[in-house]
């Protein structure tokens, strides 16, 4: 009996160690843009079998965008293309810009990324997010893509409440940057996710305290949609039917 307990304990310890090692591997690997190659290739295959709409606003980003199943309906009458993958960081968007931005001739580009950057095990800083966002936009401009760019604010999450200060700092840096640039805009959705005391509102997240639930998307969606509709993206682009 004692031997069985020892064997079970050893096996359990090995299993826990293996799981821990796997999680560390995923955390490290997901910081490399090549980790998401399969998802980018899937977008390209889908574009062949089911070509994306023209005259569309392109959404690019990570987890929040990837899991937003009702985005097209939430943004109507704005026509959108949804390109959210994995837990993408802003630098990952830049790495794949030739494949997830340039082919679509978008009317505008909406960026929903940043939370994963500050959770990176390599220790990303708010200033790094600003640098990566600037690099992303300026690289597109250098390649002839002049569509307006909208950055959706980083939002808080109960499971990462300790990171909210850094996220606020990143929001402020990017908001200040786009304020002085042509055709760049900041959309604040985070304020709507806080109560009057500045605490994270209940009921906007799934059980993990990290992922937005339906109510969370219903909170952010109308704010983004209103900005796009006000800018005229719910109407046909001049010169197209």
Coordinates of C-alpha atoms in Angstrom, one line a residue, residues 109 133-134 137-138 140-141 145-151 174-186 233:
X109 CA -8.1 49.9 -39.5
X133 CA 2.1 50.8 -32.2
X134 CA 4.0 53.6 -33.8
X137 CA 1.4 52.5 -38.3
X138 CA 4.5 54.0 -39.7
X140 CA 1.9 50.7 -43.1
X141 CA 2.3 54.3 -44.2
X145 CA -1.5 52.1 -46.7
X146 CA -3.1 55.4 -45.7
X147 CA -6.3 54.2 -44.1
X148 CA -7.2 55.9 -40.8
X149 CA -6.2 53.9 -37.8
X150 CA -8.3 53.6 -34.6
X151 CA -6.7 52.2 -31.4
X174 CA -1.0 56.1 -27.2
X175 CA -3.9 58.6 -26.8
X176 CA -1.3 61.4 -26.5
X177 CA 0.5 60.1 -29.6
X178 CA -2.5 59.8 -31.9
X179 CA -3.8 63.2 -30.9
X180 CA -0.9 64.8 -32.7
X181 CA -0.9 62.5 -35.8
X182 CA -3.0 62.7 -38.9
X183 CA -5.7 60.0 -39.4
X184 CA -5.0 58.3 -36.1
X185 CA -7.6 58.1 -33.4
X186 CA -8.2 56.6 -29.9
X233 CA -18.0 54.1 -42.4

